[in-house]
Short mmCIF file of C-alpha atoms and ligand atoms in Angstrom, two decimals:
data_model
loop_
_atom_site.label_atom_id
_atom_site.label_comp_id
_atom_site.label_asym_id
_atom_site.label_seq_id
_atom_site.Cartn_x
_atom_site.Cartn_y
_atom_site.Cartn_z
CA UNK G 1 -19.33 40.45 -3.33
CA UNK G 2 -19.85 44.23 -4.16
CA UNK G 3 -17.41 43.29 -7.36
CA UNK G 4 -19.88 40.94 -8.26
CA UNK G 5 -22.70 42.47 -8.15
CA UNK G 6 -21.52 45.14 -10.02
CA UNK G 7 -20.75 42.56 -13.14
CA UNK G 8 -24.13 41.42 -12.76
CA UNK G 9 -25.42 44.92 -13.34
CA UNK G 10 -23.23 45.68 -16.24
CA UNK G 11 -24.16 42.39 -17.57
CA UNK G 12 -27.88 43.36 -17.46
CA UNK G 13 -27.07 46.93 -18.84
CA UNK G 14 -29.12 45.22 -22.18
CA UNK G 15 -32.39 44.97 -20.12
CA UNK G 16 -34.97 47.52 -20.18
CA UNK G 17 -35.82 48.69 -17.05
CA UNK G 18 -38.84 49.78 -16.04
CA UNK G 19 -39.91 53.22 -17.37
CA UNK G 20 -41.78 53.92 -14.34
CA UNK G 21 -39.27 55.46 -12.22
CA UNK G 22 -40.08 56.00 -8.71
CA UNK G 23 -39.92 59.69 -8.87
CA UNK G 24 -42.10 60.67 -5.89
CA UNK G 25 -41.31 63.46 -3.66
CA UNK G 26 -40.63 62.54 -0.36
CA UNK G 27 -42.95 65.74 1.24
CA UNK G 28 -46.48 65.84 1.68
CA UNK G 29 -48.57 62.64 -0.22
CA UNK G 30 -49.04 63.55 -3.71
CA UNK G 31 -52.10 61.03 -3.51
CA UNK G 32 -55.32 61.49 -2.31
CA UNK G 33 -54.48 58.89 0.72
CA UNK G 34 -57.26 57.37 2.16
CA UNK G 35 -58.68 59.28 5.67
CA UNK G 36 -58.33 56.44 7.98
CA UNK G 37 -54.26 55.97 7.85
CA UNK G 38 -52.57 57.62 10.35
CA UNK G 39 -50.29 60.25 9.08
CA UNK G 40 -48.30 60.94 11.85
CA UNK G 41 -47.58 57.39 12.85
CA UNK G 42 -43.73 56.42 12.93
CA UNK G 43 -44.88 54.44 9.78
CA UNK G 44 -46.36 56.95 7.59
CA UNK G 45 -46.30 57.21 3.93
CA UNK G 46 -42.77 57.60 3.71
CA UNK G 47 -42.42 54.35 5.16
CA UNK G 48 -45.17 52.65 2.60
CA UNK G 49 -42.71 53.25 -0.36
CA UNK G 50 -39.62 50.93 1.45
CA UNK G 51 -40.21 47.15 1.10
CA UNK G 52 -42.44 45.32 3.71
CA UNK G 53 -39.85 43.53 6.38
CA UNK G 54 -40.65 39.65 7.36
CA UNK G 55 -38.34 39.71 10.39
CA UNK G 56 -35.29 38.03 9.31
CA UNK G 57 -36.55 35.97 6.57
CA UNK G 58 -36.79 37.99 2.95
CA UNK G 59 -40.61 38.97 1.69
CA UNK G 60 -42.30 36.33 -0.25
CA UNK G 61 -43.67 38.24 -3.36
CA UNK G 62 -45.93 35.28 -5.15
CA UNK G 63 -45.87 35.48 -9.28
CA UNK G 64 -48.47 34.31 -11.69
CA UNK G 65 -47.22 34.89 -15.37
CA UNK G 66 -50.31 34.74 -17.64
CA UNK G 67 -48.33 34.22 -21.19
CA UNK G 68 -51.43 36.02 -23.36
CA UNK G 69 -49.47 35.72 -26.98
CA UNK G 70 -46.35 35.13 -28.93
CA UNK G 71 -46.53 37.01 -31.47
CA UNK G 72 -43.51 36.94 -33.75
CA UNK G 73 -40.81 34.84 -33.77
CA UNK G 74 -37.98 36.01 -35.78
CA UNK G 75 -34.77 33.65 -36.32
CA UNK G 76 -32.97 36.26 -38.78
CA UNK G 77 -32.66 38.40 -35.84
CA UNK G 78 -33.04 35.96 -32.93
CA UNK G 79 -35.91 37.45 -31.39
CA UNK G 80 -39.49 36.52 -29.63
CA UNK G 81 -41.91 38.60 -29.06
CA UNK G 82 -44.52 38.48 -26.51
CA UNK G 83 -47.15 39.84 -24.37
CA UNK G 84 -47.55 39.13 -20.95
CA UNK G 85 -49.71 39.62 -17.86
CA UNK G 86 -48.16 39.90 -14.26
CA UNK G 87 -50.16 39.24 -11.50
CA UNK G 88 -47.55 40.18 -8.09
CA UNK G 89 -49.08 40.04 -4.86
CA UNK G 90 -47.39 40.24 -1.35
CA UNK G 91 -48.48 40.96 2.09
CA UNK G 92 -47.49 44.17 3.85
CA UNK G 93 -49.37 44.52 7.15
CA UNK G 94 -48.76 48.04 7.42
CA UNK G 95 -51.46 49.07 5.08
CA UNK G 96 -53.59 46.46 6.70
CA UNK G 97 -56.46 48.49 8.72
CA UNK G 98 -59.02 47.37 11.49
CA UNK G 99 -61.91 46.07 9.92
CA UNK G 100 -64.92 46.96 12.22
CA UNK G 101 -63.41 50.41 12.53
CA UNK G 102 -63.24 50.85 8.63
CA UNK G 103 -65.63 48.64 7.49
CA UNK G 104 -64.33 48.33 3.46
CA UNK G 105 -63.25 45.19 2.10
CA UNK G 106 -60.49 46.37 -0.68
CA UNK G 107 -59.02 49.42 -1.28
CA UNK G 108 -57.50 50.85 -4.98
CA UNK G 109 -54.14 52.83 -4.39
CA UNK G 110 -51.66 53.85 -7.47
CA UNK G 111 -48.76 51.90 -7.57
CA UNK G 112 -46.20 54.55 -6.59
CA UNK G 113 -48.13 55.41 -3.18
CA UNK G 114 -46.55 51.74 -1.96
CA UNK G 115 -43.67 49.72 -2.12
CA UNK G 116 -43.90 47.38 -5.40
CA UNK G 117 -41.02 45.35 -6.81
CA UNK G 118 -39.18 47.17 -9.90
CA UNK G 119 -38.69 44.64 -12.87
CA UNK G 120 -35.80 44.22 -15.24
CA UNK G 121 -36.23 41.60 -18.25
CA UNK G 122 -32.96 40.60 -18.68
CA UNK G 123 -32.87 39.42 -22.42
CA UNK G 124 -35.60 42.12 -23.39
CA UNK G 125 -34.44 44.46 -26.27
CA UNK G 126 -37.82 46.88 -25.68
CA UNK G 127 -40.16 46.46 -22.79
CA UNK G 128 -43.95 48.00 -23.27
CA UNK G 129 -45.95 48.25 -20.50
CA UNK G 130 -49.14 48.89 -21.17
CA UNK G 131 -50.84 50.82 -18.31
CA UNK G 132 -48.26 53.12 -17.43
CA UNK G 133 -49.90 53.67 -13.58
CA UNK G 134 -51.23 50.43 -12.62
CA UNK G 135 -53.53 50.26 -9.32
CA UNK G 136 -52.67 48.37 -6.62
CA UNK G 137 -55.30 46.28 -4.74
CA UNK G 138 -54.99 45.85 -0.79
CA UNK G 139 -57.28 44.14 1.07
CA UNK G 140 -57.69 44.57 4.82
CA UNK G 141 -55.12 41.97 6.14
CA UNK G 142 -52.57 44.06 3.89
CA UNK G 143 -52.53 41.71 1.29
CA UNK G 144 -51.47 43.64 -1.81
CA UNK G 145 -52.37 42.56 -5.72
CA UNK G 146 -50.19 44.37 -8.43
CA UNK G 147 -51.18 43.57 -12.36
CA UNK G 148 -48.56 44.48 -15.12
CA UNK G 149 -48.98 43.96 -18.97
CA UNK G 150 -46.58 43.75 -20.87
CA UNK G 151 -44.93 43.71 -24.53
CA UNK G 152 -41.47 42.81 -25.02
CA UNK G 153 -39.50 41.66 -27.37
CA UNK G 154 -36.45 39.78 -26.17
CA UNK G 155 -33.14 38.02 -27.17
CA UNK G 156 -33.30 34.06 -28.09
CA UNK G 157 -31.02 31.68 -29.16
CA UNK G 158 -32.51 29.26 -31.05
CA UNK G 159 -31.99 25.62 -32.11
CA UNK G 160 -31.46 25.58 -35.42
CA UNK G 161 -30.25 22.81 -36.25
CA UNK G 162 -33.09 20.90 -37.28
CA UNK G 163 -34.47 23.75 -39.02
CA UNK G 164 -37.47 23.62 -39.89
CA UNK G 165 -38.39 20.90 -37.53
CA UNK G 166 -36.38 22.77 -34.80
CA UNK G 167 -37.52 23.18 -31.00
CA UNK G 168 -35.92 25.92 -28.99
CA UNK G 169 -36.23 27.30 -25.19
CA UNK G 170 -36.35 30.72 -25.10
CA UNK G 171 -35.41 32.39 -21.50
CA UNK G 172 -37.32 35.64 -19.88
CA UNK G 173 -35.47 36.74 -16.59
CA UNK G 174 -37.11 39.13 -14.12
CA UNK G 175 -34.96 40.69 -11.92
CA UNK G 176 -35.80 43.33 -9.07
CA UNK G 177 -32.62 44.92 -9.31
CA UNK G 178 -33.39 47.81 -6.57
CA UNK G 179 -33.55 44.68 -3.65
CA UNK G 180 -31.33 42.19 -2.08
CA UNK G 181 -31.92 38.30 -1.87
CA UNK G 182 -32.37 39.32 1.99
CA UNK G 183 -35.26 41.65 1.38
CA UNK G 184 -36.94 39.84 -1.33
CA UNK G 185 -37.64 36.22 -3.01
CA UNK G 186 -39.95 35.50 -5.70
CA UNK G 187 -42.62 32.29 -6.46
CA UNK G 188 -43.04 31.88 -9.44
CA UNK G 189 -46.19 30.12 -11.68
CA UNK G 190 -46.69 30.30 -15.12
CA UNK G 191 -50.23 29.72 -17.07
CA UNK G 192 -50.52 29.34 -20.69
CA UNK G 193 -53.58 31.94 -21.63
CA UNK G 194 -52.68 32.00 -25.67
CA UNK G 195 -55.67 31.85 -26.90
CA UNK G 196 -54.93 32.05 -30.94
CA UNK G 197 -53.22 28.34 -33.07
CA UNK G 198 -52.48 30.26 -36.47
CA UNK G 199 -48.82 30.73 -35.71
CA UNK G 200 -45.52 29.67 -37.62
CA UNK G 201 -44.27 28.82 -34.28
CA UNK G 202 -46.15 27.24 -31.82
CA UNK G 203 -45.35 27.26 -27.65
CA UNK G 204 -45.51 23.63 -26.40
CA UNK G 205 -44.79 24.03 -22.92
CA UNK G 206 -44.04 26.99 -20.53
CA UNK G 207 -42.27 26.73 -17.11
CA UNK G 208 -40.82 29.15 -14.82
CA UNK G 209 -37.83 28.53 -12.15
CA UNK G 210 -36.25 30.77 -10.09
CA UNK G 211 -32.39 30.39 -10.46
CA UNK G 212 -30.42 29.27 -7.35
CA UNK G 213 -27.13 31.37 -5.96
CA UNK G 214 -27.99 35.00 -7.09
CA UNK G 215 -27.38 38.44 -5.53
CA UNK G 216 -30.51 39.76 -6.98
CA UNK G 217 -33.88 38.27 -6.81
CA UNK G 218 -34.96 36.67 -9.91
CA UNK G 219 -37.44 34.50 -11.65
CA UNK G 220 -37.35 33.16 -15.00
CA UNK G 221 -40.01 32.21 -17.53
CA UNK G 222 -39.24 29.90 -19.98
CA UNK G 223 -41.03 29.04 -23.31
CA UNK G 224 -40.54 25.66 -25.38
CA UNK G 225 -41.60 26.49 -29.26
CA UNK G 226 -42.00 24.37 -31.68
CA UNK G 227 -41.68 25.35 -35.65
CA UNK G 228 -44.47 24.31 -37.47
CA UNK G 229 -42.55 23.64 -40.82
CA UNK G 230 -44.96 24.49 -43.27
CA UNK G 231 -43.67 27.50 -44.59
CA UNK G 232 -40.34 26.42 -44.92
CA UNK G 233 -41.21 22.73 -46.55
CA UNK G 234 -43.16 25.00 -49.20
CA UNK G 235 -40.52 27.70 -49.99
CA UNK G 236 -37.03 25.63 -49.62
CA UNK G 237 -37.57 21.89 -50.05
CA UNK G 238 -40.26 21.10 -52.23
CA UNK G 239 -38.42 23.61 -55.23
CA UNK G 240 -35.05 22.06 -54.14
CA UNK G 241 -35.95 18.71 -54.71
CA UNK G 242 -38.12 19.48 -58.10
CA UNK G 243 -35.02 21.05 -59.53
CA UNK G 244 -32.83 17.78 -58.56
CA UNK G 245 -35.48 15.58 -60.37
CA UNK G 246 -35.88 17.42 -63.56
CA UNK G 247 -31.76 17.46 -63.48
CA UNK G 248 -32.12 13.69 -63.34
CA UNK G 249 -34.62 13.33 -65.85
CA UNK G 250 -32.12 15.61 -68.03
CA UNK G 251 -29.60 12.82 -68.34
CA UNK G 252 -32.33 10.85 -70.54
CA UNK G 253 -32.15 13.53 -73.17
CA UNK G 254 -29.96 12.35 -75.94
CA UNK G 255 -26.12 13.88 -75.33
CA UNK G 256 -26.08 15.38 -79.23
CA UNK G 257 -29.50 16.98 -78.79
CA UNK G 258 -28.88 20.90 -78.42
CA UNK G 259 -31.67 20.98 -75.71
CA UNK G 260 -29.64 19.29 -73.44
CA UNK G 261 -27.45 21.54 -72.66
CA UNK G 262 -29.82 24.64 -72.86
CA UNK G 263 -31.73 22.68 -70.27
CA UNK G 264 -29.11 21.95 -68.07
CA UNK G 265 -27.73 25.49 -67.66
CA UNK G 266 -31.04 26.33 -67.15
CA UNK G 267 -31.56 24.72 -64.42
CA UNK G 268 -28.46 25.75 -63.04
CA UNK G 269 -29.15 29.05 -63.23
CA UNK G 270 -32.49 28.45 -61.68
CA UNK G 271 -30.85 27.07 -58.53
CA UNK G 272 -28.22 29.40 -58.35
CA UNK G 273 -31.30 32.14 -58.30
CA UNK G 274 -33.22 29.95 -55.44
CA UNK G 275 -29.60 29.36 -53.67
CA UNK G 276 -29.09 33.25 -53.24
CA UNK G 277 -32.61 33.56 -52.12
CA UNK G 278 -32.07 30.81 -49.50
CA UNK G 279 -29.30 31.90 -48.13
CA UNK G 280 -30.59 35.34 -47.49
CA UNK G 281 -33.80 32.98 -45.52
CA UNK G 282 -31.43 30.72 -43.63
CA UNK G 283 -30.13 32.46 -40.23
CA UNK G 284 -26.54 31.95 -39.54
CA UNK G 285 -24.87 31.52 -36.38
CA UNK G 286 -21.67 31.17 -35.04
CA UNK G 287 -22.02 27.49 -33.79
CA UNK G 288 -25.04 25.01 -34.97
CA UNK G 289 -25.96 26.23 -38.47
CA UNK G 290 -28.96 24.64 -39.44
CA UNK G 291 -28.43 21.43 -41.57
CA UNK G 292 -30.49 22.48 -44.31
CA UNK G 293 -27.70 24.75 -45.56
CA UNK G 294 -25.29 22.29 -45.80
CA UNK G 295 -28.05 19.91 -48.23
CA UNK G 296 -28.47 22.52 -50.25
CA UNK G 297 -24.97 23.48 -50.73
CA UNK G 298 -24.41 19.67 -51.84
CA UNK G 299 -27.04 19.59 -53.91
CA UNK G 300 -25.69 22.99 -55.81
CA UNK G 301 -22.61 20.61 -56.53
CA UNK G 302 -24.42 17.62 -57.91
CA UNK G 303 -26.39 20.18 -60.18
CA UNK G 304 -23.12 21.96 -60.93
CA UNK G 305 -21.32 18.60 -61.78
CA UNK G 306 -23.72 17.56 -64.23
CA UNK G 307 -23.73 20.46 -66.22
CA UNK G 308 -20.02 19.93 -66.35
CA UNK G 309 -20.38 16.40 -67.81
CA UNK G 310 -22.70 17.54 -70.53
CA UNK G 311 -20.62 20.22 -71.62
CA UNK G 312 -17.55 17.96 -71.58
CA UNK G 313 -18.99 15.49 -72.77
CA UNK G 314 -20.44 17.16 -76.08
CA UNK G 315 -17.57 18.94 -76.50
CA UNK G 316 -15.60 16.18 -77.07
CA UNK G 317 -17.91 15.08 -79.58
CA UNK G 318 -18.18 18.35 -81.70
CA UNK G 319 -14.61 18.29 -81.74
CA UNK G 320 -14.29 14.81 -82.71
CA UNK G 321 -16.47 15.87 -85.54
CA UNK G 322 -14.47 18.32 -86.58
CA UNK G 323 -11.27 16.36 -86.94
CA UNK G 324 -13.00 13.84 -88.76
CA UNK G 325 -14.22 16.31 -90.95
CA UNK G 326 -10.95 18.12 -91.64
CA UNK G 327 -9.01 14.57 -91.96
CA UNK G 328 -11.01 11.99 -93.52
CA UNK G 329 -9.09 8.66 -93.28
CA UNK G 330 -10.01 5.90 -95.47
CA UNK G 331 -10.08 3.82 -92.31
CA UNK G 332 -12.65 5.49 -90.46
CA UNK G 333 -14.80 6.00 -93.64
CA UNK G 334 -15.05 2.36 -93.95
CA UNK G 335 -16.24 1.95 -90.34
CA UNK G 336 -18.84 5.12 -91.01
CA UNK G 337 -20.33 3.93 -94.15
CA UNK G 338 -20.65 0.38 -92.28
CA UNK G 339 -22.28 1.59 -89.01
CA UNK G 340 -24.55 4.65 -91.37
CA UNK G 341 -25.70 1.15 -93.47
CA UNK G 342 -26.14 -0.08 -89.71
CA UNK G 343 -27.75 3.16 -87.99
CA UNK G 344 -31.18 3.71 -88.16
CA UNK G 345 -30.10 7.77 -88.02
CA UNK G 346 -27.93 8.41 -90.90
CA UNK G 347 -27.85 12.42 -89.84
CA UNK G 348 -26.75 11.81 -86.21
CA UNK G 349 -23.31 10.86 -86.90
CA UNK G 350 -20.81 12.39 -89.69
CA UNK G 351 -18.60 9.91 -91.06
CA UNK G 352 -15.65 9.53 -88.30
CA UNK G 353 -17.14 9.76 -85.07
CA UNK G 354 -18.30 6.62 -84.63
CA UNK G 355 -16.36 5.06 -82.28
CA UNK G 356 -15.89 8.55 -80.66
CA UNK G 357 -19.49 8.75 -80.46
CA UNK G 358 -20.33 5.25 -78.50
CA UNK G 359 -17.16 6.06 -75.85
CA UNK G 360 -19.31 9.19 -75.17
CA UNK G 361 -22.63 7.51 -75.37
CA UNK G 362 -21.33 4.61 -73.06
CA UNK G 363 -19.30 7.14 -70.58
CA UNK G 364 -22.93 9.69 -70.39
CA UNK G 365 -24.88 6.37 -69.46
CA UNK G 366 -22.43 5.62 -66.99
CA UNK G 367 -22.41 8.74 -65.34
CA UNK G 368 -25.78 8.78 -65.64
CA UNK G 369 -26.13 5.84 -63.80
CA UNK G 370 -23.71 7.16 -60.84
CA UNK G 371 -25.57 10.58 -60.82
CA UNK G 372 -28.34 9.04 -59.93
CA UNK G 373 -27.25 6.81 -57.37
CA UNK G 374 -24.90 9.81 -56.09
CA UNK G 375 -28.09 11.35 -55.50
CA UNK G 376 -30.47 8.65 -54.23
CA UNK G 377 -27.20 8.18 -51.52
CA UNK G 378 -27.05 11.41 -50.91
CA UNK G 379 -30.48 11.74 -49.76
CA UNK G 380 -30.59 8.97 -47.69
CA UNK G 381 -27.41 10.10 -46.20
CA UNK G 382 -28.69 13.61 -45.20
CA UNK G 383 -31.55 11.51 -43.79
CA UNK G 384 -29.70 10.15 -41.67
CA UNK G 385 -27.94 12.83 -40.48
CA UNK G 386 -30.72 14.69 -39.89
CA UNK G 387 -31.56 12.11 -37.46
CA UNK G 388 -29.26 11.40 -35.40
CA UNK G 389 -27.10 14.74 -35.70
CA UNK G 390 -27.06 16.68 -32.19
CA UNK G 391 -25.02 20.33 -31.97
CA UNK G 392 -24.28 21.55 -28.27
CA UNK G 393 -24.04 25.36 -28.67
CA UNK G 394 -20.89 26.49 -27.55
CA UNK G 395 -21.21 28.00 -23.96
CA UNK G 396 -22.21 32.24 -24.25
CA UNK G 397 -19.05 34.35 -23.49
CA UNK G 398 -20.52 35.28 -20.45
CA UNK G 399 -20.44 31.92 -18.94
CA UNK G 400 -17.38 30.80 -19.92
CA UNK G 401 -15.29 33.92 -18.90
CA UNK G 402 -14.29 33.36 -14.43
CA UNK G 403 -16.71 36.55 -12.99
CA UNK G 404 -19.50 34.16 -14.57
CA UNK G 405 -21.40 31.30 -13.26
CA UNK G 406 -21.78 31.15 -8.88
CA UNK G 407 -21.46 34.05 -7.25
CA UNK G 408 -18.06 34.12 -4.67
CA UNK G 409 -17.56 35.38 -1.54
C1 NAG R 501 -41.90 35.53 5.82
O1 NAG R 501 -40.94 34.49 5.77
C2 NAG R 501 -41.46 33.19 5.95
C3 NAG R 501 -40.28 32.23 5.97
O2 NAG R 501 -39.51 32.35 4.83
C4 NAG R 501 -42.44 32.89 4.86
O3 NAG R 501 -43.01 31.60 5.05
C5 NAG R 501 -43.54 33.91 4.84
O4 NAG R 501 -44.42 33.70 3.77
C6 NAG R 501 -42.95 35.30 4.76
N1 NAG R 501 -43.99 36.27 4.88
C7 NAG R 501 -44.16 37.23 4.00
C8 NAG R 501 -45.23 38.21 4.29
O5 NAG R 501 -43.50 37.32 3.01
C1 NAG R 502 -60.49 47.26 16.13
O1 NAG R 502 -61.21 48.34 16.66
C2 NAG R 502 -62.06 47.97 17.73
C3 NAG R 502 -62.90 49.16 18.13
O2 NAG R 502 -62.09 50.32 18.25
C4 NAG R 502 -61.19 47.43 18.88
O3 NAG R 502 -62.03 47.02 19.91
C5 NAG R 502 -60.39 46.26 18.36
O4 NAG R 502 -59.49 45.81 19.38
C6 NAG R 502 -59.58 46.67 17.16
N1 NAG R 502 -58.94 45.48 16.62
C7 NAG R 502 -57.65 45.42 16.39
C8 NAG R 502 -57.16 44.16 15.84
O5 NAG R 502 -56.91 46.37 16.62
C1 NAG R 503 -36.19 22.50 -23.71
O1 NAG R 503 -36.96 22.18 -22.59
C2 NAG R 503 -37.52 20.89 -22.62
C3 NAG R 503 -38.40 20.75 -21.41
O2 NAG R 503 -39.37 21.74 -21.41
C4 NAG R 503 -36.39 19.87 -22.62
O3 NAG R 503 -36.93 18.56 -22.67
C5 NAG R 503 -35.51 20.10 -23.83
O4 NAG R 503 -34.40 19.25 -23.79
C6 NAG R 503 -35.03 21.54 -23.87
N1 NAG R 503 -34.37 21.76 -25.14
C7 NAG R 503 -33.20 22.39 -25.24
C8 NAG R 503 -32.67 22.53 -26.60
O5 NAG R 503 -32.62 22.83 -24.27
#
């Protein structure tokens, strides 16, 4: 058990904890404590800083996550950022006072004058919290009210498969690491307060649990966002798929024309420029890559296999030209003078290369014609990947390994 626990603590060694250590002195109250409590009862103000007991049964601490903002979402780095507002409140009767003695409603104490749960976010890379010595509210019957803001910026990992139509879950655990599940539980509701739409990402739902079987009291908070695609339709696809078109439309260029070729390493190069740029825009992950990279690596190869053709292909004509310039059979010049008395562009073809010249013509329109349906089928077989592809993330290291998972005995 103790073995455990002490994983569990090393596994949360990420987490931030909470900067406000409880470093009060254990003499005389630091705080101006109001008149009326009894200093020299057995529970004095020593006492007040040591959680509440509820008999046998652990102390109900009751949650309310307002979710104010989400402000960046960053898949390079597999991040969210977010602010948050905490609302804790719990009873503890021994700050409760008699009313028609003391006849106040509410009292305001600083937070380290009681007992109040210490947080850990568990996936957090840098907790803020923004009033470094929150106020605590008790009312008469000892109910105490506890608000906490808070920045963080914590560890996500998203679906990105379906990038940029991808949906991900993104996990904030709270754990009060200085109590036992014997002293403590948590209830946990979340509300959706984000008030501001113009975001790349957008949260669709929100939910919080509180995870079964653990040593240390915990809640969790989890948010469901949604990419909004815009950015990414804009930037990646619409340039990939103009560059695949005017590729296509390259084939109806003549093959002799010089400005084929110039215009198909041209493009080329221009994809090979957007490629690099891409790449350095996609994330990459060790397991479910989204598909996007693999379309636009297939795409590079259609682009790159058409150049290819064209500069085969003309080569083979120029040096067909050449031979039949250097040996000029009668043969041949028979068939030339008969297809230049036949061609309506004497200049096109030097005496020789006719026949040479149709194979090439006939084997460009061909390809042509397969290029293009290699493409058409190519889209409408990333289509269809697209939907019904499905990637289960290998499980995280620390589930798979034996100390992780249900706690043992
Ligand atoms: C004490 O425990 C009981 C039973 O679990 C629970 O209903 C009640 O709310 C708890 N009281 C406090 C003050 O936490
Ligand atoms: C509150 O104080 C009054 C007056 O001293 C006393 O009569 C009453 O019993 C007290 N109530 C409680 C709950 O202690
Ligand atoms: C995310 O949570 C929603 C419910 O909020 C669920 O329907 C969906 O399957 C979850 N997605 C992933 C990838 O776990």
């Amino acid at each position: 058990m103790a073995l455990r626990l002490l994983l569990q603590l090393a596994l949360l060694g990420l987490g931030t904890t909470r900067p406000l250590v409880r470093g009060r002195s254990f003499g005389a109250p630091a705080v101006a404590w109001p008149s009326f409590f009894d200093l020299n009862s057995p529970l004095g103000v020593h006492e007040t800083t040591q959680i509440p007991s509820n008999g046998s049964a652990p102390l109900r601490v009751d949650v309310q996550v307002f979710v104010t903002n989400v402000f960046n979402v960053d898949i390079l780095r597999y991040t969210v950022s977010s602010m948050l507002l905490l609302r804790l409140s719990w009873l503890d009767t021994r700050l409760a006072w008699n009313a028609s003695v003391h006849p106040r409603r509410a009292l305001t104490l600083p937070w380290d004058s009681l007992w109040t749960p210490e947080l850990t976010i568990q996936e957090a890379l840098w907790v803020d919290w923004q009033d470094q010595t929150p106020q605590a509210q008790v009312d008469q019957d000892g109910r105490v009210e506890l608000y906490l803001a808070l920045t963080t910026e914590t560890n996500c990992d998203f679906e990105l498969l379906h990038f940029p139509r991808d949906q991900s879950n993104c996990t904030l655990s709270f754990y009060a690491l200085s109590n036992t599940v014997m002293e403590l539980e948590f209830q946990a509701h979340v509300v959706n307060e984000i008030v501001s739409v113009k975001r790349e990402y957008v949260v669709g739902d929100l939910k919080t649990q509180v995870p079964p079987q653990q040593l240390v009291p915990c809640f969790q908070v989890k948010l469901h966002l949604q990419n909004t695609a815009l950015k990414a339709i804009l930037a990646l696809l619409v340039p990939g798929e103009a560059l695949l078109l005017a590729d296509m439309c390259g084939g109806l260029l003549p093959l002799q024309a010089p400005e084929r070729m110039a215009y198909k390493v041209t493009l080329l190069l221009g994809y090979l420029v957007f490629h690099s740029s891409l790449v350095q825009v996609l994330p990459s992950s060790s397991s479910c890559n989204p598909l996007l990279i693999h379309y636009f690596t297939i795409q590079l190869l259609l682009l790159f296999v058409s150049t290819v053709e064209t500069v085969l292909l003309a080569g083979l004509l120029a040096r067909g030209h050449l031979r039949a310039k250097r040996s000029p059979g009668p043969a041949p010049r028979g068939e030339q003078q008969a297809h230049e008395e036949a061609g309506p562009n004497p200049e096109e073809a030097p005496r020789g290369a006719g026949s040479r010249r149709s194979w090439a013509e006939a084997a460009d329109h061909t390809f042509f014609l397969l290029y293009v349906a290699g493409v058409v089928c190519s889209q409408f077989i990333f289509i269809g990947l697209w939907m019904w592809a499905t990637c289960k993330s290998d499980p995280a290291p620390g589930e798979a390994v034996p100390h992780g998972g249900q706690p043992r005995p």
